[in-house]
Short mmCIF file of C-alpha atoms in Angstrom, two decimals:
data_model
loop_
_atom_site.label_atom_id
_atom_site.label_comp_id
_atom_site.label_asym_id
_atom_site.label_seq_id
_atom_site.Cartn_x
_atom_site.Cartn_y
_atom_site.Cartn_z
CA MET A 262 15.20 11.12 -17.43
CA LEU A 263 17.06 13.89 -18.91
CA THR A 264 17.57 12.21 -22.26
CA ALA A 265 13.97 11.75 -22.58
CA PHE A 266 13.40 15.72 -21.77
CA ALA A 267 16.17 16.54 -24.60
CA ARG A 268 14.48 14.40 -27.14
CA ALA A 269 10.92 15.92 -26.12
CA PHE A 270 11.97 19.58 -26.78
CA GLN A 271 13.39 18.34 -30.27
CA THR A 272 9.81 17.20 -31.09
CA PRO A 273 7.54 20.30 -32.35
CA ASP A 274 4.42 19.11 -30.66
CA LEU A 275 5.83 18.18 -27.41
CA ARG A 276 7.94 21.09 -27.31
CA LYS A 277 4.69 23.23 -27.36
CA LYS A 278 3.46 21.16 -24.29
CA LEU A 279 6.43 21.36 -22.41
CA VAL A 280 6.80 25.31 -23.11
CA PHE A 281 3.20 26.09 -22.22
CA THR A 282 3.26 23.75 -18.89
CA LEU A 283 6.41 25.61 -18.03
CA GLY A 284 4.38 28.97 -18.51
CA ILE A 285 1.69 27.90 -16.19
CA VAL A 286 4.20 27.26 -13.56
CA VAL A 287 5.59 30.64 -13.72
CA LEU A 288 2.45 32.23 -13.15
CA PHE A 289 1.84 29.74 -10.55
CA ARG A 290 4.72 30.68 -8.79
CA VAL A 291 4.37 34.53 -9.43
CA GLY A 292 0.81 34.12 -7.70
CA GLN A 293 2.51 32.61 -4.88
CA HIS A 294 4.37 35.97 -3.84
CA VAL A 295 1.28 38.24 -4.55
CA PRO A 296 -0.05 39.39 -1.05
CA VAL A 297 -3.76 39.23 -0.29
CA PRO A 298 -5.47 42.85 0.01
CA GLY A 299 -5.83 44.04 3.54
CA VAL A 300 -2.58 42.11 4.84
CA SER A 301 0.22 43.86 6.36
CA PHE A 302 3.24 42.43 4.51
CA PRO A 303 5.92 43.68 6.43
CA ASN A 304 4.50 42.32 9.74
CA VAL A 305 3.92 38.99 7.91
CA ASN A 306 7.45 39.29 7.26
CA GLN A 307 8.67 39.97 10.80
CA CYS A 308 6.67 36.97 11.92
CA VAL A 309 8.14 34.55 9.66
CA ASP A 310 11.39 35.75 10.29
CA GLU A 311 10.94 35.44 14.13
CA MET A 312 9.37 31.83 13.66
CA ASN A 313 12.70 31.25 11.76
CA GLU A 314 14.62 32.66 14.44
CA GLN A 315 12.73 30.72 17.14
CA GLY A 316 12.98 27.34 15.24
CA ALA A 317 9.33 27.04 15.78
CA GLY A 318 7.64 24.90 13.09
CA SER A 319 4.34 25.88 11.49
CA GLY A 320 2.69 23.38 13.44
CA LEU A 321 -0.96 23.07 12.84
CA PHE A 322 -0.71 24.59 9.36
CA GLY A 323 2.52 22.50 8.18
CA LEU A 324 0.54 20.42 5.60
CA VAL A 325 -1.33 23.17 3.89
CA ASN A 326 1.70 25.26 4.09
CA MET A 327 3.81 22.57 2.03
CA PHE A 328 1.10 22.01 -0.29
CA SER A 329 1.20 25.81 -0.92
CA GLY A 330 4.76 26.08 -1.42
CA GLY A 331 5.12 28.28 1.57
CA ALA A 332 2.48 31.02 0.47
CA LEU A 333 -0.05 30.18 3.27
CA LEU A 334 2.12 31.73 5.99
CA GLN A 335 2.93 34.37 3.58
CA LEU A 336 -0.52 35.12 3.19
CA THR A 337 -0.44 35.38 -0.60
CA VAL A 338 -3.21 35.23 -2.94
CA PHE A 339 -2.57 31.48 -3.38
CA ALA A 340 -2.25 30.83 0.35
CA LEU A 341 -4.82 27.75 0.01
CA GLY A 342 -3.15 26.29 -2.88
CA ILE A 343 -4.59 23.20 -4.37
CA MET A 344 -5.64 21.71 -1.02
CA PRO A 345 -9.54 22.63 -1.55
CA TYR A 346 -9.35 20.51 -4.66
CA ILE A 347 -7.19 17.55 -3.11
CA THR A 348 -9.84 17.59 -0.34
CA ALA A 349 -12.88 17.43 -2.77
CA SER A 350 -11.37 15.08 -4.84
CA ILE A 351 -10.64 12.60 -2.00
CA ILE A 352 -14.30 13.02 -0.53
CA LEU A 353 -15.87 12.58 -3.90
CA GLN A 354 -13.91 9.48 -4.18
CA LEU A 355 -15.05 8.20 -1.07
CA LEU A 356 -18.67 9.09 -1.72
CA VAL A 357 -18.67 7.51 -4.92
CA VAL A 358 -18.59 4.01 -2.76
CA VAL A 359 -21.17 5.37 -0.82
CA ILE A 360 -23.57 6.68 -2.73
CA PRO A 361 -25.10 4.47 -5.60
CA ARG A 362 -26.05 7.55 -8.14
CA LEU A 363 -22.48 8.41 -8.14
CA GLU A 364 -21.11 4.85 -8.52
CA ALA A 365 -23.46 4.91 -11.52
CA LEU A 366 -22.01 8.13 -13.13
CA LYS A 367 -18.85 6.41 -12.63
CA LYS A 368 -19.71 3.60 -14.88
CA GLU A 369 -21.31 5.54 -17.50
CA GLY A 370 -17.95 6.64 -18.92
CA GLN A 371 -16.60 9.65 -19.86
CA ALA A 372 -20.21 11.41 -19.66
CA GLY A 373 -20.24 10.17 -16.34
CA GLN A 374 -16.77 11.29 -15.21
CA ALA A 375 -17.52 14.79 -16.40
CA LYS A 376 -20.30 15.10 -14.18
CA ILE A 377 -18.38 13.81 -11.49
CA THR A 378 -15.40 16.54 -12.19
CA GLN A 379 -18.29 18.95 -12.22
CA TYR A 380 -19.45 18.11 -8.82
CA THR A 381 -15.86 18.27 -7.59
CA ARG A 382 -15.27 22.05 -8.74
CA TYR A 383 -18.51 22.85 -6.89
CA LEU A 384 -17.20 21.21 -3.80
CA THR A 385 -13.82 22.75 -4.16
CA LEU A 386 -15.39 26.13 -4.42
CA ALA A 387 -17.28 25.52 -0.90
CA LEU A 388 -14.18 24.35 0.62
CA ALA A 389 -12.27 27.33 -0.88
CA VAL A 390 -14.69 29.66 0.97
CA LEU A 391 -14.55 27.88 4.08
CA GLN A 392 -11.06 27.70 4.33
CA ALA A 393 -10.32 30.94 3.31
CA THR A 394 -12.72 32.40 5.96
CA GLY A 395 -11.06 30.15 8.81
CA LEU A 396 -7.67 31.44 7.52
CA VAL A 397 -8.77 35.11 7.65
CA ALA A 398 -10.22 34.52 11.08
CA THR A 399 -6.95 32.56 12.28
CA ALA A 400 -4.51 35.32 11.23
CA ARG A 401 -6.73 38.44 12.59
CA SER A 402 -6.66 36.45 16.20
CA GLY A 403 -3.12 35.80 15.88
CA THR A 404 -3.06 32.06 16.19
CA LEU A 405 -1.48 31.83 12.73
CA PHE A 406 2.10 33.19 14.31
CA PRO A 407 1.19 32.32 18.16
CA GLN A 408 4.74 33.66 19.07
CA CYS A 409 5.29 36.71 17.22
CA SER A 410 5.54 39.78 18.67
CA VAL A 411 2.99 41.57 16.06
CA ASN A 412 0.49 38.84 15.43
CA SER A 413 -2.45 41.00 16.24
CA GLU A 414 -1.49 43.65 13.56
CA ILE A 415 -1.05 41.41 10.57
CA ILE A 416 -4.74 42.43 9.50
CA PRO A 417 -4.87 46.28 10.80
CA ASN A 418 -8.46 46.72 9.34
CA ASP A 419 -11.24 44.78 11.18
CA SER A 420 -13.74 46.01 8.94
CA ILE A 421 -16.42 43.41 7.32
CA TRP A 422 -15.63 44.63 4.00
CA THR A 423 -11.90 43.82 4.20
CA THR A 424 -12.81 40.22 5.65
CA VAL A 425 -15.11 39.91 2.43
CA VAL A 426 -12.63 40.70 -0.15
CA MET A 427 -9.77 39.07 1.45
CA VAL A 428 -12.04 35.70 1.30
CA ILE A 429 -13.23 36.32 -2.41
CA ALA A 430 -9.55 36.94 -3.19
CA LEU A 431 -8.47 33.57 -1.66
CA THR A 432 -11.53 31.81 -3.05
CA SER A 433 -11.01 33.41 -6.35
CA ALA A 434 -7.27 32.59 -6.56
CA THR A 435 -7.91 28.58 -5.62
CA MET A 436 -10.40 28.57 -8.29
CA LEU A 437 -7.80 30.00 -10.81
CA ILE A 438 -5.29 27.34 -9.48
CA MET A 439 -7.98 24.61 -10.31
CA TRP A 440 -8.42 25.98 -13.71
CA MET A 441 -4.56 26.27 -14.33
CA GLY A 442 -4.22 22.63 -13.51
CA GLU A 443 -6.94 21.74 -15.73
CA LEU A 444 -5.20 23.41 -18.62
CA ILE A 445 -1.82 21.60 -17.90
CA THR A 446 -3.91 18.43 -18.01
CA ASP A 447 -5.48 19.28 -21.45
CA ARG A 448 -3.10 21.07 -23.30
CA GLY A 449 0.55 20.29 -21.36
CA ILE A 450 2.23 17.50 -20.00
CA GLY A 451 1.27 15.34 -17.22
CA ASN A 452 -1.51 15.62 -14.63
CA GLY A 453 -2.23 19.40 -13.86
CA MET A 454 -3.12 19.22 -10.21
CA SER A 455 -0.23 16.80 -9.60
CA MET A 456 2.34 19.24 -11.46
CA LEU A 457 1.46 22.24 -9.51
CA MET A 458 1.58 20.04 -6.29
CA PHE A 459 4.93 18.88 -7.20
CA ILE A 460 6.22 22.59 -7.93
CA SER A 461 4.83 23.66 -4.62
CA ILE A 462 6.90 21.23 -2.68
CA ALA A 463 9.76 21.22 -4.78
CA ALA A 464 10.16 25.27 -4.23
CA GLY A 465 10.73 24.67 -0.52
CA PHE A 466 13.54 22.47 -0.86
CA PRO A 467 16.36 25.05 -1.35
CA ALA A 468 15.36 27.23 1.65
CA ALA A 469 14.93 24.32 3.92
CA LEU A 470 18.26 22.86 2.95
CA TRP A 471 20.06 26.18 3.50
CA GLN A 472 18.38 26.53 6.88
CA ILE A 473 19.68 23.40 7.98
CA LYS A 474 23.20 24.45 6.98
CA THR A 475 23.08 27.39 8.66
CA GLN A 476 21.75 25.88 11.81
CA GLY A 477 24.49 23.22 11.74
CA THR A 478 27.51 23.31 13.81
CA LEU A 479 29.97 20.91 12.59
CA ALA A 480 32.22 22.22 9.92
CA ASP A 481 29.84 25.19 9.91
CA GLY A 482 27.05 23.49 8.84
CA TRP A 483 28.31 21.49 5.91
CA ILE A 484 28.18 18.06 7.87
CA GLU A 485 24.42 18.13 8.59
CA PHE A 486 23.96 19.39 5.02
CA GLY A 487 25.82 16.32 3.46
CA VAL A 488 24.04 13.89 5.78
CA VAL A 489 20.70 15.29 5.04
CA VAL A 490 21.09 15.36 1.31
CA ALA A 491 22.45 11.71 1.19
CA CYS A 492 19.48 10.91 3.56
CA GLY A 493 17.16 12.30 0.78
CA LEU A 494 18.94 10.52 -2.10
CA ALA A 495 18.57 7.26 -0.17
CA MET A 496 15.07 7.81 0.50
CA VAL A 497 14.41 8.97 -3.02
CA GLY A 498 16.11 5.52 -4.22
CA LEU A 499 13.82 3.40 -1.80
CA VAL A 500 10.60 5.28 -2.68
CA VAL A 501 11.12 4.64 -6.51
CA PHE A 502 12.17 0.95 -5.75
CA VAL A 503 8.81 0.57 -3.73
CA GLU A 504 6.70 2.60 -6.03
CA LEU A 505 7.55 0.60 -8.92
CA ALA A 506 7.24 -2.58 -7.11
CA GLN A 507 4.12 -4.54 -8.46
CA ARG A 508 2.78 -8.12 -8.05
CA ARG A 509 1.55 -9.35 -11.58
CA ILE A 510 -1.48 -11.64 -11.56
CA PRO A 511 -1.49 -13.81 -14.59
CA VAL A 512 -4.63 -13.69 -16.76
CA GLN A 513 -5.66 -16.05 -19.63
CA TYR A 514 -8.62 -15.15 -21.94
CA ALA A 515 -10.20 -18.06 -23.59
CA LYS A 516 -10.68 -18.41 -27.50
CA ARG A 517 -14.20 -17.45 -28.53
CA MET A 518 -15.71 -17.85 -32.10
CA ILE A 519 -17.70 -15.26 -33.28
CA GLY A 520 -18.85 -16.10 -36.76
CA ARG A 521 -15.63 -17.02 -38.59
CA ARG A 522 -13.34 -15.24 -36.63
CA SER A 523 -11.43 -15.91 -33.42
CA TYR A 524 -11.31 -13.52 -30.41
CA GLY A 525 -9.40 -13.84 -27.22
CA GLY A 526 -7.13 -16.51 -26.78
CA THR A 527 -4.49 -13.84 -25.07
CA SER A 528 -2.21 -13.76 -22.09
CA THR A 529 -2.01 -10.52 -19.87
CA TYR A 530 -2.01 -9.54 -16.30
CA ILE A 531 -3.28 -7.42 -13.53
CA PRO A 532 -0.95 -5.03 -11.79
CA LEU A 533 -1.07 -4.58 -8.16
CA LYS A 534 0.96 -2.20 -6.79
CA VAL A 535 2.93 -2.76 -3.61
CA ASN A 536 1.87 0.72 -2.58
CA GLN A 537 -1.80 0.70 -3.88
CA ALA A 538 -3.07 3.74 -1.80
CA GLY A 539 -0.12 6.21 -2.70
CA VAL A 540 0.07 9.30 -0.26
CA ILE A 541 -3.61 9.41 0.53
CA PRO A 542 -3.28 7.67 4.01
CA VAL A 543 -0.58 9.78 5.13
CA ILE A 544 -2.78 12.76 4.42
CA PHE A 545 -5.48 11.21 6.20
CA ALA A 546 -3.49 10.76 9.05
CA SER A 547 -1.99 14.07 9.38
CA SER A 548 -5.43 15.72 8.89
CA LEU A 549 -6.89 13.46 11.33
CA LEU A 550 -4.17 14.29 14.01
CA TYR A 551 -4.62 18.03 13.54
CA ILE A 552 -8.33 17.77 14.47
CA PRO A 553 -7.41 17.96 18.39
CA GLN A 554 -4.78 20.43 18.05
CA LEU A 555 -7.57 22.70 16.15
CA LEU A 556 -10.01 22.22 18.98
CA VAL A 557 -7.48 23.16 21.49
CA GLN A 558 -6.67 26.15 19.39
CA PHE A 559 -10.17 27.46 19.69
CA ALA A 560 -11.38 26.17 22.73
CA GLY A 561 -8.43 27.27 24.92
CA SER A 562 -5.89 25.37 26.94
CA ASP A 563 -7.68 25.69 30.51
CA ALA A 564 -9.47 22.32 30.07
CA GLY A 565 -7.89 19.49 31.30
CA TRP A 566 -8.19 17.66 27.86
CA ALA A 567 -6.45 20.33 26.26
CA ASP A 568 -3.34 20.00 28.64
CA TRP A 569 -3.18 16.52 27.89
CA ILE A 570 -3.27 17.19 23.97
CA ASN A 571 -0.70 19.87 24.26
CA ARG A 572 1.43 17.52 26.34
CA TYR A 573 1.48 14.20 23.86
CA PHE A 574 0.09 15.65 20.44
CA SER A 575 1.29 19.27 19.96
CA GLY A 576 5.04 18.86 19.88
CA GLY A 577 5.23 15.78 17.35
CA ASP A 578 7.79 13.94 18.82
CA HIS A 579 6.23 12.21 21.74
CA PRO A 580 5.85 8.27 21.32
CA TYR A 581 2.21 8.41 21.98
CA TYR A 582 1.95 10.66 18.93
CA ILE A 583 4.17 8.80 16.94
CA ILE A 584 2.60 5.25 17.67
CA THR A 585 -0.76 6.89 16.82
CA TYR A 586 0.42 8.33 13.58
CA PHE A 587 1.78 5.05 12.51
CA LEU A 588 -1.12 2.99 13.14
CA LEU A 589 -3.39 5.52 11.55
CA ILE A 590 -1.39 5.48 8.55
CA VAL A 591 -1.67 1.56 8.37
CA PHE A 592 -5.53 1.57 8.85
CA PHE A 593 -5.96 4.17 6.25
CA ALA A 594 -3.88 2.21 3.55
CA PHE A 595 -6.14 -0.84 4.21
CA PHE A 596 -9.32 1.35 4.38
CA TYR A 597 -8.49 3.24 1.11
CA VAL A 598 -7.41 0.05 -1.04
CA ALA A 599 -10.53 -1.79 0.15
CA ILE A 600 -12.72 1.24 -1.29
CA THR A 601 -10.84 1.87 -4.39
CA PHE A 602 -10.08 -1.59 -5.56
CA ASN A 603 -12.93 -4.06 -5.56
CA PRO A 604 -12.40 -7.74 -6.43
CA GLU A 605 -15.76 -8.66 -7.02
CA ASP A 606 -15.90 -6.37 -9.93
CA VAL A 607 -12.72 -7.02 -11.29
CA ALA A 608 -13.68 -11.12 -11.21
CA GLU A 609 -16.98 -10.05 -12.92
CA ASN A 610 -15.46 -8.17 -15.45
CA MET A 611 -12.77 -11.08 -16.08
CA LYS A 612 -15.58 -13.69 -16.28
CA LYS A 613 -17.62 -11.66 -18.59
CA TYR A 614 -14.88 -11.73 -21.30
CA GLY A 615 -14.29 -15.37 -20.76
CA GLY A 616 -10.99 -14.50 -18.66
CA PHE A 617 -9.50 -16.63 -15.70
CA ILE A 618 -6.48 -16.83 -13.36
CA PRO A 619 -4.59 -20.19 -13.99
CA GLY A 620 -5.22 -22.70 -11.53
CA ILE A 621 -8.24 -20.34 -10.10
CA ARG A 622 -11.99 -21.08 -10.80
CA ALA A 623 -13.94 -18.21 -12.19
CA GLY A 624 -16.28 -16.43 -9.79
CA ARG A 625 -16.21 -16.73 -5.94
CA PRO A 626 -12.68 -18.21 -5.84
CA THR A 627 -11.01 -15.90 -8.33
CA VAL A 628 -12.51 -12.87 -5.48
CA GLU A 629 -11.17 -14.73 -2.55
CA TYR A 630 -7.62 -15.18 -4.37
CA LEU A 631 -7.72 -11.66 -5.42
CA SER A 632 -8.76 -10.47 -2.08
CA TYR A 633 -5.86 -12.55 -0.23
CA VAL A 634 -3.20 -11.36 -2.75
CA LEU A 635 -4.17 -7.63 -2.06
CA ASN A 636 -4.03 -7.99 1.61
CA ARG A 637 -0.75 -9.72 1.53
CA ILE A 638 0.80 -6.83 -0.16
CA THR A 639 -1.22 -4.17 1.47
CA TRP A 640 0.90 -4.93 4.70
CA PRO A 641 4.34 -4.18 3.43
CA GLY A 642 2.96 -1.22 1.68
CA SER A 643 1.24 0.35 4.48
CA LEU A 644 4.26 -0.47 6.69
CA TYR A 645 6.67 1.20 4.07
CA LEU A 646 4.44 4.28 4.21
CA GLY A 647 4.27 4.40 7.82
CA LEU A 648 8.33 4.65 8.09
CA ILE A 649 8.48 7.14 5.17
CA ALA A 650 6.03 9.32 7.32
CA LEU A 651 7.98 9.12 10.42
CA VAL A 652 11.37 10.38 8.82
CA PRO A 653 10.53 14.11 9.81
CA THR A 654 10.02 13.10 13.35
CA VAL A 655 13.35 11.39 13.39
CA ALA A 656 14.98 14.70 11.72
CA LEU A 657 13.03 16.53 14.83
CA VAL A 658 15.04 14.89 17.03
CA MET A 659 18.37 14.44 15.47
CA PHE A 660 18.84 17.71 13.44
CA ASP A 661 16.15 19.99 15.25
CA ALA A 662 14.99 20.65 11.82
CA GLN A 663 11.30 21.04 13.48
CA GLN A 664 8.65 20.92 10.59
CA ASP A 665 10.90 22.35 7.71
CA PHE A 666 12.79 19.33 7.28
CA PRO A 667 12.97 18.97 3.44
CA PHE A 668 12.69 15.13 3.11
CA GLY A 669 9.64 14.31 4.66
CA GLY A 670 7.69 11.24 3.87
CA THR A 671 4.61 13.02 2.21
CA SER A 672 6.76 15.46 0.00
CA ILE A 673 8.86 12.75 -1.11
CA LEU A 674 6.32 10.37 -2.10
CA ILE A 675 4.48 13.16 -4.12
CA ILE A 676 7.85 14.33 -5.85
CA VAL A 677 8.66 10.82 -6.83
CA GLY A 678 5.20 9.66 -7.96
CA VAL A 679 4.85 12.82 -9.80
CA GLY A 680 8.03 12.90 -11.52
CA LEU A 681 7.96 9.24 -12.56
CA GLU A 682 4.52 9.66 -14.17
CA THR A 683 5.34 12.62 -15.99
CA VAL A 684 8.67 10.89 -17.44
CA ARG A 685 6.43 7.99 -18.04
CA GLN A 686 4.27 10.11 -20.35
CA ILE A 687 6.91 12.10 -22.16
CA GLU A 688 8.28 8.58 -23.34
CA SER A 689 4.84 7.23 -24.28
CA GLN A 690 4.56 10.14 -26.30
CA LEU A 691 8.18 10.00 -27.66
CA HIS A 692 7.40 6.50 -28.67
CA GLN A 693 4.33 7.27 -30.52
CA ARG A 694 6.11 9.77 -32.60
CA ASN A 695 9.60 8.25 -33.04
CA TYR A 696 9.11 4.74 -33.15
CA GLU A 697 11.46 2.34 -34.86
CA GLY A 698 10.17 -0.28 -37.60
CA PHE A 699 10.84 -4.08 -37.65
CA LEU A 700 13.10 -3.63 -40.78
CA ARG A 701 16.34 -2.00 -40.25
#
């Protein structure tokens, strides 16, 4: 990987793209430290320090805080991060399967995809306004830092104008992040949104590792630090192995004579990844389990059902929570694969161009065979996702790392996936510019 980056900096075109990407990343990191107008920054820092001293995790806002690079709990202008865009993209992906008009747009090619991208931007704006309003209301009520002594003084001014300015600032910053991500995609290296997500998650690793070292007791914390780093490296190796694993279904195309020319007769394959759903099931399951906690936050803890949720689903280490989380990940893995990979469309396209799977008849038998193989490889993929996602819970018990355990399942999956995809793009562009001929 380091060799690929060194060769990329030696190529003028790639060097410009890499420098441009690094410049956007620097601006993105600077924006994550600019406070929102109307927020008392000293009080926010005091609440964050008290939360770290008490070992309290970020609880309900842990996932959003991770995707924002810690900017959420600092109440900076980039506090919402790219979560509104991620949510809008997932919603549009689901609606494409449900709404025939969107499905027709997807099949129109580049023009239809541009229209879907425009809808995603509009939905991102709406979600950003909604989430910004909720974040301001949560910070003002003191729910963002429930155990802080000055949680009610985070936003000293209660006027409507201050609230409007804060919502506008947070929403505008979210749209700016979306624009920066699209700039990286068009003029930089890799997928822009994935790159910004990678930077946000990786930015919290050093502080989280150092916190584990300072809280450790064996050899001044270095034993715990070494064990966590070793576990992290082992998890990275496991994730790389599974993310690159795929089942290749061979496809043979028959020869066709069009005029005096012969077409087809080639052999290829359909790559089916073991983890076909990526990190989406983990995000779905985490978001769904946050809903009961969110209801308790706004409804109060006087009701009996609220006490039951606080007892079994708030800490994150109860067996009920662990089992529910694991089963939801498995369910969403099958659900997302079912809506994103349609065996009938694949079989129809193969039949249209004269392709067939050796030993399988075209048409319905091909659909059944693809569905059978897809279900067989989705089982280990979903179990793998569930086990990786439970690592923070194990860390909670073993190291008392709370929600700040750096090598969580979601973060490792995103970092490894984005890293592999970025290196793959760099290598492909290097091959286009420096390619060895047949004669030497």
